[in-house]
Coordinates of C-alpha atoms and ligand atoms in Angstrom, one line a residue:
X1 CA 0.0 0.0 0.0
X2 CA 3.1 2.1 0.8
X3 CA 4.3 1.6 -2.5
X4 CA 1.1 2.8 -4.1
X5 CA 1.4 6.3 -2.4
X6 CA 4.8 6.5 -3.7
X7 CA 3.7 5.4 -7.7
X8 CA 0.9 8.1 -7.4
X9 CA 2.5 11.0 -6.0
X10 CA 6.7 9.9 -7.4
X11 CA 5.1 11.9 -10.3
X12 CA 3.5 14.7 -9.2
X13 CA 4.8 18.5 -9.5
X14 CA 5.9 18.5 -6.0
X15 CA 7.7 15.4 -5.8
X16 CA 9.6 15.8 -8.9
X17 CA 10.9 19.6 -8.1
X18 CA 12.5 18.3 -4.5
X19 CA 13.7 14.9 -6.2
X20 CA 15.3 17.1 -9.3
X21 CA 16.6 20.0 -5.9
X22 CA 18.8 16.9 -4.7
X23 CA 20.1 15.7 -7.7
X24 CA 20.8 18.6 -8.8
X25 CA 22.7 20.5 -5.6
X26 CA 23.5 17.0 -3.8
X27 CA 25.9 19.5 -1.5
X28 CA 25.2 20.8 1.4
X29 CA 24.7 24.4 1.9
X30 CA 23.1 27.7 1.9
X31 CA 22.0 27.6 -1.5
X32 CA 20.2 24.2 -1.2
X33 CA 18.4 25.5 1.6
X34 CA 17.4 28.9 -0.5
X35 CA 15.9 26.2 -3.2
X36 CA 14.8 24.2 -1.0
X37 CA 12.7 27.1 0.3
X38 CA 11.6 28.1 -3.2
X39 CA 10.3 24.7 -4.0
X40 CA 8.2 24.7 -0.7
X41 CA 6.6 28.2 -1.2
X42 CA 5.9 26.8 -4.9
X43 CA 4.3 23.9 -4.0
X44 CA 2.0 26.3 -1.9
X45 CA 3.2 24.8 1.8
X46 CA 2.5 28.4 2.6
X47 CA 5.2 31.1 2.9
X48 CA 5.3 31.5 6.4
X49 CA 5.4 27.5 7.0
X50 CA 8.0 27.3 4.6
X51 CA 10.3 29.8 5.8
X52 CA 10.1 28.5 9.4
X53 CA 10.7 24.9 8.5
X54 CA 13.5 26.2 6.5
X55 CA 15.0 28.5 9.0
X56 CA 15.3 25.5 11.8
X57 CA 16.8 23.4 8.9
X58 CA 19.6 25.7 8.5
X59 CA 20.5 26.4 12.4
X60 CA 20.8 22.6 12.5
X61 CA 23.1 22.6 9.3
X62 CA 24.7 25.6 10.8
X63 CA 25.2 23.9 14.2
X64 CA 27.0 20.9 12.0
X65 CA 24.0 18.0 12.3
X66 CA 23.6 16.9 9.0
X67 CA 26.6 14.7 7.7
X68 CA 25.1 15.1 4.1
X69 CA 22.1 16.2 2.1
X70 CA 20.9 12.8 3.1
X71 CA 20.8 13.7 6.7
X72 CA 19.2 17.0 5.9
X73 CA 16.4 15.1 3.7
X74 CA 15.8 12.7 6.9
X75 CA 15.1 15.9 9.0
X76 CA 13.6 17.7 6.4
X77 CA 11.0 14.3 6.4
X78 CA 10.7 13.9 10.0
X79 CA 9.5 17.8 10.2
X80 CA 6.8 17.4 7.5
X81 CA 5.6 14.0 8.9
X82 CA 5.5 15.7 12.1
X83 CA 3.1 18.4 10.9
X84 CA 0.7 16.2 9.6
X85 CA 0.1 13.8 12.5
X86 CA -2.3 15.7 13.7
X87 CA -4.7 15.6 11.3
X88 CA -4.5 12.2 10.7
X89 CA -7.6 11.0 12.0
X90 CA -9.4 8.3 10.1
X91 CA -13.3 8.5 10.0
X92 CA -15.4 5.8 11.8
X93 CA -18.4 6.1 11.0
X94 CA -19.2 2.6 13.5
X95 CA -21.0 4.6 16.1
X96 CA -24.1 5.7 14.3
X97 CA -26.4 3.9 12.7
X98 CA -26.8 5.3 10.3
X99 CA -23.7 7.5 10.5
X100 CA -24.6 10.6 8.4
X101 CA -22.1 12.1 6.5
X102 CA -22.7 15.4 4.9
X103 CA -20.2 16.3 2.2
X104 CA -20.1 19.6 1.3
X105 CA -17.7 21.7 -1.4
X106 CA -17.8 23.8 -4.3
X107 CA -18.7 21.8 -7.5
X108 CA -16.1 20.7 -9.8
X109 CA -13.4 19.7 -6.7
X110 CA -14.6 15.9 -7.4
X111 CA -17.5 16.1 -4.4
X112 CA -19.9 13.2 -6.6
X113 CA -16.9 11.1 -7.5
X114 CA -16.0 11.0 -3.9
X115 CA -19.2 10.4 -2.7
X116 CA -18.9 7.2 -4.6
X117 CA -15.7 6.3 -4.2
X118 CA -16.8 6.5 -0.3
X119 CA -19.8 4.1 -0.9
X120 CA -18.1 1.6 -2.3
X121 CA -15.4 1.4 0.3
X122 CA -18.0 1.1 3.0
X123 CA -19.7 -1.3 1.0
X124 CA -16.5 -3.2 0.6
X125 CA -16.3 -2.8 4.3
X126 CA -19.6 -5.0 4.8
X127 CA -21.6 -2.1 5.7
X128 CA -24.5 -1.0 4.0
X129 CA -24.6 2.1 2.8
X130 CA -27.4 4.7 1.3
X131 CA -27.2 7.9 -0.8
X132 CA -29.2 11.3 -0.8
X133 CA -29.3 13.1 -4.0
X134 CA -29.1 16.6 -1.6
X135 CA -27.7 18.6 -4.5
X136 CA -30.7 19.8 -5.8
X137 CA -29.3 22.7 -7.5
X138 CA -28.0 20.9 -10.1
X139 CA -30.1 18.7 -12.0
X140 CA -26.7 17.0 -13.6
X141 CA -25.6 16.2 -9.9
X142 CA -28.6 14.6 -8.9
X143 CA -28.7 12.2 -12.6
X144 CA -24.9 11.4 -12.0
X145 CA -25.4 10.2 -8.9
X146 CA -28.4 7.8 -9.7
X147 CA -26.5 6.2 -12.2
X148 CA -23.3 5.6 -10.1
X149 CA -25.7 4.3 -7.6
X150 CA -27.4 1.9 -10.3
X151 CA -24.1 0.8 -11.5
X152 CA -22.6 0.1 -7.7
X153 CA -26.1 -1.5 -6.4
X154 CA -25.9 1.3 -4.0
X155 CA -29.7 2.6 -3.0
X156 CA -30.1 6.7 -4.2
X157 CA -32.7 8.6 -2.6
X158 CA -33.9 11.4 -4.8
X159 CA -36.8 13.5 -5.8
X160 CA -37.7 15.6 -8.7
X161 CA -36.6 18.7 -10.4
X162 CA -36.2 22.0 -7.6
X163 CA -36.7 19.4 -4.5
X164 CA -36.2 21.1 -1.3
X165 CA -32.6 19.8 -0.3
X166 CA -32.9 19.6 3.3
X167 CA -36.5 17.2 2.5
X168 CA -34.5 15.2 0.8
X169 CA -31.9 14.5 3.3
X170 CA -34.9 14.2 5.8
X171 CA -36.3 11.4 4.1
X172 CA -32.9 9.7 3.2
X173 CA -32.4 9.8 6.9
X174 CA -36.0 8.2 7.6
X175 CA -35.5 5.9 5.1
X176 CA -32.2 4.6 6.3
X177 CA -33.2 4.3 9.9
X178 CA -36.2 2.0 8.7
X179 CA -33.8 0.2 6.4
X180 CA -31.2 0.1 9.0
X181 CA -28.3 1.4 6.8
X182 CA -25.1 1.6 8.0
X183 CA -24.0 4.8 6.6
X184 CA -25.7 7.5 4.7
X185 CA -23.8 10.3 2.7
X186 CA -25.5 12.9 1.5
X187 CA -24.7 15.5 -1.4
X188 CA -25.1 18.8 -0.6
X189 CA -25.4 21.9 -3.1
X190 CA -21.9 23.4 -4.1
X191 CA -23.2 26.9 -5.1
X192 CA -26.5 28.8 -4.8
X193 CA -27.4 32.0 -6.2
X194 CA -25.8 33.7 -3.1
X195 CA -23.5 33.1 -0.1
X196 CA -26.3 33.7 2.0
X197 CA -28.7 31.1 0.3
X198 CA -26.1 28.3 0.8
X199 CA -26.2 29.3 4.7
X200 CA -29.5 28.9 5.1
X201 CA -29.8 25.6 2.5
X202 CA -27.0 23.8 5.3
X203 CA -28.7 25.2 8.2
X204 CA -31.7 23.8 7.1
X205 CA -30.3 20.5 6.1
X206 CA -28.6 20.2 10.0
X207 CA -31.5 21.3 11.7
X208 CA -34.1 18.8 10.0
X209 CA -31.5 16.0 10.4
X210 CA -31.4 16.8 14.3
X211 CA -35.0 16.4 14.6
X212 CA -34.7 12.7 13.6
X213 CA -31.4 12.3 15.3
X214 CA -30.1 15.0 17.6
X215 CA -26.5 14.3 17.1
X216 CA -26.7 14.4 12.8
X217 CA -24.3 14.6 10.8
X218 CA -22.0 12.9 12.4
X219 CA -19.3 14.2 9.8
X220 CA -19.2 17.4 8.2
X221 CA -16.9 16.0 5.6
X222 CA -16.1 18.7 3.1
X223 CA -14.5 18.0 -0.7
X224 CA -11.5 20.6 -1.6
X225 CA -9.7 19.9 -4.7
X226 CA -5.7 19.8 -4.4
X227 CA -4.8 21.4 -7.2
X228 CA -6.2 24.5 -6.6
X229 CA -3.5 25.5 -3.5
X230 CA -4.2 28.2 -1.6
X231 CA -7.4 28.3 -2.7
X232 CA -8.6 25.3 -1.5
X233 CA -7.1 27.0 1.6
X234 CA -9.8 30.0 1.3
X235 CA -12.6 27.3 0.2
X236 CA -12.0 26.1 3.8
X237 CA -11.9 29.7 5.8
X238 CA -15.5 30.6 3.8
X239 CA -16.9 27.0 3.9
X240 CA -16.7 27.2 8.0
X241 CA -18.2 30.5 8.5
X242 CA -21.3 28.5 7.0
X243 CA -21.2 25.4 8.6
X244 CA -19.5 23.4 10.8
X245 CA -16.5 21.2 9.1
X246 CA -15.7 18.4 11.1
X247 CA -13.2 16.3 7.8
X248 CA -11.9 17.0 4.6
X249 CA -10.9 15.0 1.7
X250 CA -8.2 16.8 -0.3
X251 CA -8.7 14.9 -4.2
X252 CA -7.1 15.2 -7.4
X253 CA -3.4 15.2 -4.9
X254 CA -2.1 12.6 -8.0
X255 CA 0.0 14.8 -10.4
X256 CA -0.6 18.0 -9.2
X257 CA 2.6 20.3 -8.2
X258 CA 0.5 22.1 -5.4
X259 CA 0.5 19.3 -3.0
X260 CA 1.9 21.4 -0.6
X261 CA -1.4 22.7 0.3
X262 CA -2.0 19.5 2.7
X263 CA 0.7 21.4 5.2
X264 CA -1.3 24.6 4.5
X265 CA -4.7 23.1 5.6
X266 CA -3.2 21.2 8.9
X267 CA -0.8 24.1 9.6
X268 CA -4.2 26.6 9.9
X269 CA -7.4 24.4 10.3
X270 CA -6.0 21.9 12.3
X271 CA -9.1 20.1 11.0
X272 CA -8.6 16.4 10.2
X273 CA -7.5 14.9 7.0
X274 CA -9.8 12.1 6.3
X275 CA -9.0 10.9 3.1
X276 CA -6.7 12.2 0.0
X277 CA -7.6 11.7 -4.0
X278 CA -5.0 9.5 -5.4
X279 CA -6.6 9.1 -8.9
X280 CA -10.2 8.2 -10.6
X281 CA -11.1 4.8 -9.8
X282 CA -12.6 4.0 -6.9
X283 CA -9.7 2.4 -5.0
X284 CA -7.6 6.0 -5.2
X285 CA -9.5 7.6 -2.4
X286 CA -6.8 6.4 0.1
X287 CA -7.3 6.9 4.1
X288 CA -4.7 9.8 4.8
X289 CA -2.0 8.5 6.0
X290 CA 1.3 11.4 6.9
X291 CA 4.2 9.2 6.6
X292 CA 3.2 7.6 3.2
X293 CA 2.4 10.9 2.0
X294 CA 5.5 12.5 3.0
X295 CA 7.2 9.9 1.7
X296 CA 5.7 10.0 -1.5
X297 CA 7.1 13.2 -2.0
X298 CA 10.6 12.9 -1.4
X299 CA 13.0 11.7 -3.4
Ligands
GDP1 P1 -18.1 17.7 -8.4 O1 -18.6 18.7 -9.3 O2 -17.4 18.3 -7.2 O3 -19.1 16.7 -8.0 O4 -16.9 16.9 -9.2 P2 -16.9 15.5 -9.9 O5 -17.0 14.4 -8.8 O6 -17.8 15.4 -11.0 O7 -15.3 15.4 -10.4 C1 -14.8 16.3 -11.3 C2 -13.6 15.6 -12.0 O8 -12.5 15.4 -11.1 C3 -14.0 14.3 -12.6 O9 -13.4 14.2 -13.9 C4 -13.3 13.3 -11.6 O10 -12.9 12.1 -12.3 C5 -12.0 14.0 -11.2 N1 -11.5 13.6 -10.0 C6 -12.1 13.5 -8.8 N2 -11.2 13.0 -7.8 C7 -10.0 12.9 -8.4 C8 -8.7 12.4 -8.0 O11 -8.5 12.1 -6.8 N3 -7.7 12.4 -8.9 C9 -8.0 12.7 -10.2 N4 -6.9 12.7 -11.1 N5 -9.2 13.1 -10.7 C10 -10.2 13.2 -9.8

């Protein structure tokens, strides 16, 4: 599985700027550390991250630690993995039944495709596991997820054109408890007309939820797409002044040279990592996991 992390992300932007760094200034001094720095803040690791992680590298260079560039990649990888720790905090959704997951995001940062991709690992897991068609913003949304949910077996709860989102998700939720699913994961809308009008649609949604069980969701989980950087970063900082995120999922991290950003989001939010993008098929969507991410990374 270790291996796999490394395949996926060997080729990514990031990856390949620090592995070419060390090839290309295998010795050991200021100037390494200056490019070092430079491929950091490019990656979007986040200026202020970057210089501090580099700035502690170079007293310990300074203060004669490292024996090599080796040495210096061994620290340099023990203070990423360390920053990442954290926030690696699978989700178990065991302690609910069913668990509600709400996913929210803006469209396009792969929210549907990782709604299913999360089906059918729980499935896999032996649970079962029901959808709500909660984006009813978007008639495309709600059709895409039907037929992933026809293709999977998976049971989609939907209703017709303009449905009222948060009735939806209330009926999902009463249909699941009389079912007795394991796990329900519901789409949310990833834009309405206004800020405002998304607010209220996810207020809505929690408050209805709460009526049937007072401690829904369970898991605020919301979608941010990798490749955007630092503004996946402000995706987060709006998303939580409207609702309470409790996970993300970080997708499309698979060839993208602004993987860095997974630093940026546990450096300010703190919030946990709960699963990464790898790829498109349904096995990509990896449990995060610091040290093979790190590792994938560096040469
Ligand atoms: P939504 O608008 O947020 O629901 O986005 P979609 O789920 O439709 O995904 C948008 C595109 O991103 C699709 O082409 C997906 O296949 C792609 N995608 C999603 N996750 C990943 C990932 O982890 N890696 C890659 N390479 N592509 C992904």
């Amino acid at each position: 599985a270790r291996r796999s992390w490394r395949e996926r992300l060997s080729g990514s932007g990031f990856a390949k700027s620090l592995g070419a760094l060390f090839v290309r200034h295998p010795r050991l001094d200021d100037d390494l550390l200056d490019e070092l720095e430079t491929a950091l803040i490019t990656a979007d690791v986040g200026v202020e991250a970057s210089t501090n992680l580099v700035e502690a590298l170079r007293k310990r260079m300074h203060a004669r630690e490292f024996a090599d560039a080796n040495a210096l990649l061994g620290a340099l990888r023990q203070a990423l993995i360390a920053q990442l720790v954290p926030v690696q905090q699978p989700l178990d959704v065991s302690g609910h039944k069913p668990f509600v997951v709400l996913t929210v995001g803006i469209n396009g940062v792969g929210k549907t495709t990782t709604i299913g991709k999360l089906a059918r690992r729980y499935r896999d897991e032996g649970r079962s596991v029901l959808l709500a068609a909660g984006d009813t913003f978007r008639a495309a949304a709600v059709n895409q997820l039907k037929t992933w949910g026809e293709r999977n077996q998976v049971p989609v709860i939907a209703q017709g054109q303009d449905a009222d989102s948060a009735s939806v998700i209330f009926d999902a939720l009463q249909a699941g408890r009389s079912r007795g699913s394991d796990v329900l994961i519901a789409d949310t809308a990833g834009r309405l007309h206004t800020q405002g009008g998304l607010m209220d649609e996810l207020g809505k949604i929690a408050r209805v939820l709460k009526k049937l069980d007072p401690a829904a969701p369970h898991e605020v989980l919301m979608v941010i797409d990798g490749t955007t950087g630092q503004n996946a970063v402000s995706q987060v900082r709006q998303f939580r002044q409207i609702v309470g995120v409790t996970g993300l999922v970080v997708t499309k991290l698979d060839g993208t040279a602004k993987g860095g950003v997974v630093f940026a989001l546990a450096r300010e939010f703190g919030l946990p990592i709960r699963y990464v993008g790898l790829g498109e098929t349904a096995t990509d969507l990896r449990q995060f996991d610091a040290e093979a991410f790190v590792d994938g990374l560096l040469p």
